[in-house]
mmCIF file of C-alpha atoms in Angstrom:
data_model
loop_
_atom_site.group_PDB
_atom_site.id
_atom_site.type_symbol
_atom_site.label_atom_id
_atom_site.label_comp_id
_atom_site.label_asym_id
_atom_site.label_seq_id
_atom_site.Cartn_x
_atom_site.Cartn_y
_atom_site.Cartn_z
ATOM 1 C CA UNK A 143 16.545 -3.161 14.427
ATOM 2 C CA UNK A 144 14.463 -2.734 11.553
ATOM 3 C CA UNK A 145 12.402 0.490 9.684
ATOM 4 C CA UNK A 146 10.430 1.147 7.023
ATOM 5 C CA UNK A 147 9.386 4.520 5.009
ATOM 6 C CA UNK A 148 8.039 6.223 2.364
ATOM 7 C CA UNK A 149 7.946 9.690 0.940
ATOM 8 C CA UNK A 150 7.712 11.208 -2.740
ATOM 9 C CA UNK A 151 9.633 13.538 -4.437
ATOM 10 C CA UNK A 152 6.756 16.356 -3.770
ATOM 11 C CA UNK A 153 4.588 16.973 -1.403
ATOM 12 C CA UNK A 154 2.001 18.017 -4.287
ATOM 13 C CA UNK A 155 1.505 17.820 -7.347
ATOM 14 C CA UNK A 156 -0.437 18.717 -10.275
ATOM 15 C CA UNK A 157 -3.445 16.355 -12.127
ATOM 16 C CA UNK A 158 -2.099 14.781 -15.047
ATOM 17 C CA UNK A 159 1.778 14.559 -13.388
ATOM 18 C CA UNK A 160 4.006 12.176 -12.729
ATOM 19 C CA UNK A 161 4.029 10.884 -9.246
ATOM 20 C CA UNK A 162 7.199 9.546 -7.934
ATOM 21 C CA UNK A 163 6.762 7.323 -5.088
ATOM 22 C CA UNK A 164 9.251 5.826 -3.132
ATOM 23 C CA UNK A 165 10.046 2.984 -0.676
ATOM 24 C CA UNK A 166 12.183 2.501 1.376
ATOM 25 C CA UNK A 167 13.454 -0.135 4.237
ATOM 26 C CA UNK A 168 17.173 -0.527 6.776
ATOM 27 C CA UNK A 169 17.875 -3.014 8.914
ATOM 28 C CA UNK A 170 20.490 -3.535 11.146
ATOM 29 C CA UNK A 171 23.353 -4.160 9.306
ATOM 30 C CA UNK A 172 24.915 -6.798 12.442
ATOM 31 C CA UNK A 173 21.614 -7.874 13.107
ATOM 32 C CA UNK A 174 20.961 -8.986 9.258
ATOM 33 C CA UNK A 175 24.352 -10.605 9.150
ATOM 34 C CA UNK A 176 24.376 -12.725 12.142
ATOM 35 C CA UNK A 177 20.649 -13.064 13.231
ATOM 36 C CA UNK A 178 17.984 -13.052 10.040
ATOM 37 C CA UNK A 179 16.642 -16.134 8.651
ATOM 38 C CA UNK A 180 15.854 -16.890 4.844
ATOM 39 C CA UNK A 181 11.865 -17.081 4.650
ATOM 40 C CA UNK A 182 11.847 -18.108 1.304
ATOM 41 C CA UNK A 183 12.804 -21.367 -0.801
ATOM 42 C CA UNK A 184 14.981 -18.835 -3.238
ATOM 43 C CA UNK A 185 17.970 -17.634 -1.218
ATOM 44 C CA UNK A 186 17.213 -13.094 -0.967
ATOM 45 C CA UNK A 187 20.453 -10.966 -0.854
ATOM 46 C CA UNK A 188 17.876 -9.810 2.066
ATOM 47 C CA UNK A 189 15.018 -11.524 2.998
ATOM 48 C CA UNK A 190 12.435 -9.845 4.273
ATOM 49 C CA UNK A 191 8.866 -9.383 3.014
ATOM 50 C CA UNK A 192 7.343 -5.826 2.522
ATOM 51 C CA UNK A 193 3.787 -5.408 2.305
ATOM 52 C CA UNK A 194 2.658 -1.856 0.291
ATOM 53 C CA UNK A 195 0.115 -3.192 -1.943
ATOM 54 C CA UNK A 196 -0.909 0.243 -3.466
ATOM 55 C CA UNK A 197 2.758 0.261 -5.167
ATOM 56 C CA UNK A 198 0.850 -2.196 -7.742
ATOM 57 C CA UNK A 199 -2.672 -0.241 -7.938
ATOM 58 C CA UNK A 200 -3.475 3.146 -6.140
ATOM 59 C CA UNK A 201 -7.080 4.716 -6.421
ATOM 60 C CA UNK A 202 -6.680 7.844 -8.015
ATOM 61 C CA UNK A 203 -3.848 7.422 -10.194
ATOM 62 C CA UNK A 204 -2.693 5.161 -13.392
ATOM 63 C CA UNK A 205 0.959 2.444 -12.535
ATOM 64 C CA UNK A 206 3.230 3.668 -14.671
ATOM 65 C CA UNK A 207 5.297 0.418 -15.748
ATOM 66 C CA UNK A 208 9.011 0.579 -15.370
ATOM 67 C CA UNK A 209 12.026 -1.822 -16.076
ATOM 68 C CA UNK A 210 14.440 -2.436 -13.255
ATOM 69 C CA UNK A 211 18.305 -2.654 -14.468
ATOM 70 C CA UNK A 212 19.780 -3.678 -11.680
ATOM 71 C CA UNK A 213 23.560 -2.631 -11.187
ATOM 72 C CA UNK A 214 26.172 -4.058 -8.834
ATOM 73 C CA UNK A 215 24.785 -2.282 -5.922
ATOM 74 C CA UNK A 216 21.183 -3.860 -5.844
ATOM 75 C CA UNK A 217 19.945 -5.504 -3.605
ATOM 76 C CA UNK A 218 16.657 -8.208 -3.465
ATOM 77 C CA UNK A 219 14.171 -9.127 -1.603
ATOM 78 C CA UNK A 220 10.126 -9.502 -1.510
ATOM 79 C CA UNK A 221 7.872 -6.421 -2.197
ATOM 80 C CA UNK A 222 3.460 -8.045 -2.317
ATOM 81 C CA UNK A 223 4.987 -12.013 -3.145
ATOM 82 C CA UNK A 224 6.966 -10.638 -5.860
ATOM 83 C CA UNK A 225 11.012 -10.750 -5.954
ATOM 84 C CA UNK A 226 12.319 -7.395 -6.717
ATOM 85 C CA UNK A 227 15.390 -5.722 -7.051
ATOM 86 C CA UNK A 228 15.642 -2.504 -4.943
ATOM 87 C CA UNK A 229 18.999 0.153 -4.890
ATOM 88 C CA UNK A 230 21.593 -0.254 -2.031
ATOM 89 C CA UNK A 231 21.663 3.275 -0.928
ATOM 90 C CA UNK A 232 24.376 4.688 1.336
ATOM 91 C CA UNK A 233 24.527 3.206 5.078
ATOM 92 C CA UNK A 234 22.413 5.223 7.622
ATOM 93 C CA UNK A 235 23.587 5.535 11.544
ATOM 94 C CA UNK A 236 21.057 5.524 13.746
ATOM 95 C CA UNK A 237 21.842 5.556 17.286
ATOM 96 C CA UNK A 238 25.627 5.121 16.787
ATOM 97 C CA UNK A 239 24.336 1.546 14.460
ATOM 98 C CA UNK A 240 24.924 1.207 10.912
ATOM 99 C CA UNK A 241 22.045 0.536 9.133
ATOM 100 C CA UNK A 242 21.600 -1.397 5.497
ATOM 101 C CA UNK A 243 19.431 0.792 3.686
ATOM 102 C CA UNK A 244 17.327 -0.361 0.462
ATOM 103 C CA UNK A 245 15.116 1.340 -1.638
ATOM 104 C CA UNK A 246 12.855 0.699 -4.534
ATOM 105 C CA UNK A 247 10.662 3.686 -7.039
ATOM 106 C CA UNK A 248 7.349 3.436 -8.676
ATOM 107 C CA UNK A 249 5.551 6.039 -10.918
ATOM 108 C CA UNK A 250 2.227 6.626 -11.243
ATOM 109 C CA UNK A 251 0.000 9.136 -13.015
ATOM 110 C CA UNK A 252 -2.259 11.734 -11.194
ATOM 111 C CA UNK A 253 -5.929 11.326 -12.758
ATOM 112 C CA UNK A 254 -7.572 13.874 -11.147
ATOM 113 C CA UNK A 255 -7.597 16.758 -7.852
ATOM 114 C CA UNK A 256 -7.943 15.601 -4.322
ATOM 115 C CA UNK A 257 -5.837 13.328 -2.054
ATOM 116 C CA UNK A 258 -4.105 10.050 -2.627
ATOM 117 C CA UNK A 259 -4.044 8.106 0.079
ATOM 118 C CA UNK A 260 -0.945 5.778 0.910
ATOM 119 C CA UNK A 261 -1.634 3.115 4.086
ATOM 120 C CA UNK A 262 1.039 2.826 6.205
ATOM 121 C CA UNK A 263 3.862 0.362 4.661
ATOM 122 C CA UNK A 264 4.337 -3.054 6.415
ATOM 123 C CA UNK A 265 7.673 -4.998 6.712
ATOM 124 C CA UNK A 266 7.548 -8.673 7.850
ATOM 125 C CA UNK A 267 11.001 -10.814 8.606
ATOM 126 C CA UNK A 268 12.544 -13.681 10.661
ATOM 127 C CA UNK A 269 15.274 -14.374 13.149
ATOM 128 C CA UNK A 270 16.843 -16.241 15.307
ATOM 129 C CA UNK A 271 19.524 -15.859 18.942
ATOM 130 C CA UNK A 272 21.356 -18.753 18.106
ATOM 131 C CA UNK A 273 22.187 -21.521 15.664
ATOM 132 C CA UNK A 274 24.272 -24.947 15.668
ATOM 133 C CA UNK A 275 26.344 -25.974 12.960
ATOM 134 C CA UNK A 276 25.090 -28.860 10.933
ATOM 135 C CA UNK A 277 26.744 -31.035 8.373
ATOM 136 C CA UNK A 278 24.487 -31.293 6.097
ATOM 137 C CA UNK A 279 22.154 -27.879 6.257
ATOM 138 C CA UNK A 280 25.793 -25.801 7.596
ATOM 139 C CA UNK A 281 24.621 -23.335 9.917
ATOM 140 C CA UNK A 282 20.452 -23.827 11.451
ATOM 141 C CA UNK A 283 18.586 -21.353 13.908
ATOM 142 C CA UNK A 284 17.934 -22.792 17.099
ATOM 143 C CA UNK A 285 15.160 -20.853 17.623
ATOM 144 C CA UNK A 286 13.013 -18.420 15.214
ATOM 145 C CA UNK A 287 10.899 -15.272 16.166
ATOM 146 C CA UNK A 288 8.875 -13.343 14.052
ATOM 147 C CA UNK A 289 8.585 -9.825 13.693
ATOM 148 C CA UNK A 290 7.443 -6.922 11.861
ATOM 149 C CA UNK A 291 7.349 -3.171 11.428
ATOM 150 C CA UNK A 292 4.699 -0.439 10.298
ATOM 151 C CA UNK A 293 5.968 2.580 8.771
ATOM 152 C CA UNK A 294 3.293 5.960 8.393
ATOM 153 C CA UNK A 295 0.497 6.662 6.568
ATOM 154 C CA UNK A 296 0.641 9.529 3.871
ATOM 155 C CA UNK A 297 -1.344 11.357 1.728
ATOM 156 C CA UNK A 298 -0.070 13.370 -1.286
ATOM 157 C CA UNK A 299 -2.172 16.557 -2.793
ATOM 158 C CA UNK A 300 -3.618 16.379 -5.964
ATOM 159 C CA UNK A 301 -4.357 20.061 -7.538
ATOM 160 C CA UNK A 302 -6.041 21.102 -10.238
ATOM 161 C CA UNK A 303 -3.728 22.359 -13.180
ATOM 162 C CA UNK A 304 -3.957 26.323 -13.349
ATOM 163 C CA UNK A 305 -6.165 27.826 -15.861
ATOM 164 C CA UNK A 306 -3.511 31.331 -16.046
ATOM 165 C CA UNK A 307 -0.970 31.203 -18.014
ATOM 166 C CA UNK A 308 -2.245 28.296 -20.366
ATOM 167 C CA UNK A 309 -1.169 28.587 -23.914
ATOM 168 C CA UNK A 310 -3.669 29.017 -26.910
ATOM 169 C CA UNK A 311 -4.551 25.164 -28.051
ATOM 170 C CA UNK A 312 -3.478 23.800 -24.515
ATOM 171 C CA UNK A 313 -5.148 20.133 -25.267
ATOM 172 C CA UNK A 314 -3.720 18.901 -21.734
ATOM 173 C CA UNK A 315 -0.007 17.784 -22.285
ATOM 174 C CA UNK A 316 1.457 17.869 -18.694
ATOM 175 C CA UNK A 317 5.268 16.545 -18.416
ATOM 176 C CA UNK A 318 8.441 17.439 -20.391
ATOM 177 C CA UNK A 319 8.437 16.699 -23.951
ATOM 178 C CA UNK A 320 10.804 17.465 -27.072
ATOM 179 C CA UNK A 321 8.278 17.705 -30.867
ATOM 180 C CA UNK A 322 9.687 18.060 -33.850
ATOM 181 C CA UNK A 323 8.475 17.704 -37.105
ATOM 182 C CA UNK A 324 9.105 16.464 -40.739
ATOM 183 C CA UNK A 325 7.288 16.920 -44.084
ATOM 184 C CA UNK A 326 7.789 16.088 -47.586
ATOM 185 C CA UNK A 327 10.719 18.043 -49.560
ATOM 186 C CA UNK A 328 8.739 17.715 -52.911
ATOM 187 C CA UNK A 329 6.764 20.224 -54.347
ATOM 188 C CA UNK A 330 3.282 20.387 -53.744
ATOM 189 C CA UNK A 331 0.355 21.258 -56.005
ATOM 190 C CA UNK A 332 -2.429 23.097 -54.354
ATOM 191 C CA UNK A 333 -5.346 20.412 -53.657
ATOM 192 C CA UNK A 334 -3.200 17.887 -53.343
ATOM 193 C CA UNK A 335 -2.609 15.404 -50.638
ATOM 194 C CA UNK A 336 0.916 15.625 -48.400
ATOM 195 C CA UNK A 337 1.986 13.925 -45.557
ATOM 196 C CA UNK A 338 3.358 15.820 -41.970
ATOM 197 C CA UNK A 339 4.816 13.801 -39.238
ATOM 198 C CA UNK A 340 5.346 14.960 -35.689
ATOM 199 C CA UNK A 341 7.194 13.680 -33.188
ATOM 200 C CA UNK A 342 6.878 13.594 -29.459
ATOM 201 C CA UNK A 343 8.580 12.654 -26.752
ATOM 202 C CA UNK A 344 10.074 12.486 -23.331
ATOM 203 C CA UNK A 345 8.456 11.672 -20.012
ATOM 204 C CA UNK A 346 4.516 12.616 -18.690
ATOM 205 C CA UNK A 347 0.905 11.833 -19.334
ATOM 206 C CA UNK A 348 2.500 11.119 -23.078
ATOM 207 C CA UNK A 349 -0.350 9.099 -24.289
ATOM 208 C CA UNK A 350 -3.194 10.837 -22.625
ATOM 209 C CA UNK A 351 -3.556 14.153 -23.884
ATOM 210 C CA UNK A 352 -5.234 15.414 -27.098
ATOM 211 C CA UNK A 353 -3.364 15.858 -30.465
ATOM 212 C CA UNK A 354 -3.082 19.245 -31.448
ATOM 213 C CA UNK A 355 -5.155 20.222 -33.783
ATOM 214 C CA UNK A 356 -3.887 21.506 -37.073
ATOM 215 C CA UNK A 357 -6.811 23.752 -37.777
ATOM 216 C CA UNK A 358 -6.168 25.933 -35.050
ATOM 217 C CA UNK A 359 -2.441 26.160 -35.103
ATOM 218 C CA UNK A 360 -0.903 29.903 -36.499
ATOM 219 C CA UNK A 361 0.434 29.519 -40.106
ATOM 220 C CA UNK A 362 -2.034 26.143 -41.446
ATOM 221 C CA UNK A 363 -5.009 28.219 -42.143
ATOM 222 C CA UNK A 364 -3.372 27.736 -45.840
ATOM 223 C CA UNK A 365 -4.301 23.948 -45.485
ATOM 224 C CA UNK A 366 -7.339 21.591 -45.333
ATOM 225 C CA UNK A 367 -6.662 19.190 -43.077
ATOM 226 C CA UNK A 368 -8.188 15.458 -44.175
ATOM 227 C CA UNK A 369 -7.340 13.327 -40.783
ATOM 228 C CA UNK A 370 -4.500 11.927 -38.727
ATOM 229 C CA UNK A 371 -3.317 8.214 -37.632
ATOM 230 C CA UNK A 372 -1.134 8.116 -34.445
ATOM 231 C CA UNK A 373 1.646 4.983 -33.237
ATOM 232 C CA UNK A 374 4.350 4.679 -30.946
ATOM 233 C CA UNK A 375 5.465 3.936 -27.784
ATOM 234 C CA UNK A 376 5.482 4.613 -23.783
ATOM 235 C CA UNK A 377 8.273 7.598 -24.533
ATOM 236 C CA UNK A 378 7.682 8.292 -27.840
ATOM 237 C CA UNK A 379 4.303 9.673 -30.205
ATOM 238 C CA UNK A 380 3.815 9.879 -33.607
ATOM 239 C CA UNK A 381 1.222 11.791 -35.637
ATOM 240 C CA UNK A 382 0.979 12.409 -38.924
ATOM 241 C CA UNK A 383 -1.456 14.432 -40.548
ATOM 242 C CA UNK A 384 -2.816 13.846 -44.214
ATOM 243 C CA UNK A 385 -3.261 17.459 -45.664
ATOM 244 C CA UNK A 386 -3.497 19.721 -48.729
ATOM 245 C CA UNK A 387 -2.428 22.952 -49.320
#
């Protein structure tokens, strides 16, 4: 009546990358509709409970934070005592039934090579065979039953990032970024002080990685570089440098 998986969007992947990890539960679609019980005070467009606690905190890797939108197709329910909102996927048929299928994404960070282990994920709900109208409550079980299901344990590969192929002044940026830059349209004197923004952004280990270093980089060996101050945000990183031609 009832399933629960996982997978990611990899099998492997590299230190320093963005793990996609993703959860995943169908029930019955007739058995949900005529046989589940609400377990909870707050009425669940499904109410089950799913147990994964490594969705919150996995060894190995850094919870990337994300902010649910749901749409018109979400659907919630319970994921470790929180209420979540998970994506309605498309209706699977298993064994000529039709199955309500739900699914909810978390991201984490790599830190470093090896394995990261994911315990099997746990799915807990309640039901009933029969129910009596009442006038107050409308319609009661009769009886309940408890049950559960245990999906698989995985394990996802961790390499190391290659050491071919790495560009001169590679200070560990793994992910897909846009940079661009912006300086001062004034004329400078030599010796004195100017100001050179950079800006990057898009989605990886965006706030982990070294900034590059202007001493090093083809065309600045024109400029003493004084320091740098950094700011922004989980998708976007700016530096600017405080040099002198």
């Amino acid at each position: 009546r009832v399933f629960v998986e996982m997978d990611t969007a990899k099998p492997e992947y590299f230190a320093q990358e963005i793990i996609r990890l993703r959860l995943r539960f169908g029930i019955d679609t007739e058995f949900a509709t005529n046989n589940l019980i609400q377990l909870f005070r707050k009425n669940l467009d499904i109410p089950v409970r799913v147990e994964a606690p490594w969705l919150k905190e996995l060894p190995g890797a850094v919870f990337l934070p994300v902010q649910e939108s749901p749409d018109t197709d979400s659907q919630t329910f319970v994921l470790n005592d929180d209420d979540v909102v998970g994506t309605h996927l498309e209706d699977r048929q298993v064994d000529g039934r039709r199955f309500t299928v739900v699914e909810i994404e978390r991201r984490f960070l790599a830190e470093s090579p090896g394995a990261l282990e994911l315990p099997a994920p746990t799915m807990q709900f309640a039901y009933a065979t029969g129910f009596r109208e009442d006038f107050l409550q409308g319609r009661v079980p009769v009886d309940r039953n408890d049950g559960s299901v245990t999906g698989i344990d995985r394990s996802v590969r961790i390499k190391p990032l290659p050491e071919e192929g790495r560009p001169p002044g590679f200070t560990g940026a793994v992910g897909r970024f846009t940079v661009d830059a912006e300086g001062s349209a004034e004329p400078v004197t030599a010796g004195e002080s100017t100001k050179l923004v950079i800006h990057i952004e898009g989605r990886g280990n965006l706030g982990l990685f070294a900034a590059p270093s202007l001493e090093e980089a083809p065309g600045f060996e024109a400029f003493h570089v004084y320091g740098r101050i950094e700011g922004g945000d989980g998708t976007r990183r700016t530096i600017t440098y405080d040099l002198a031609p």
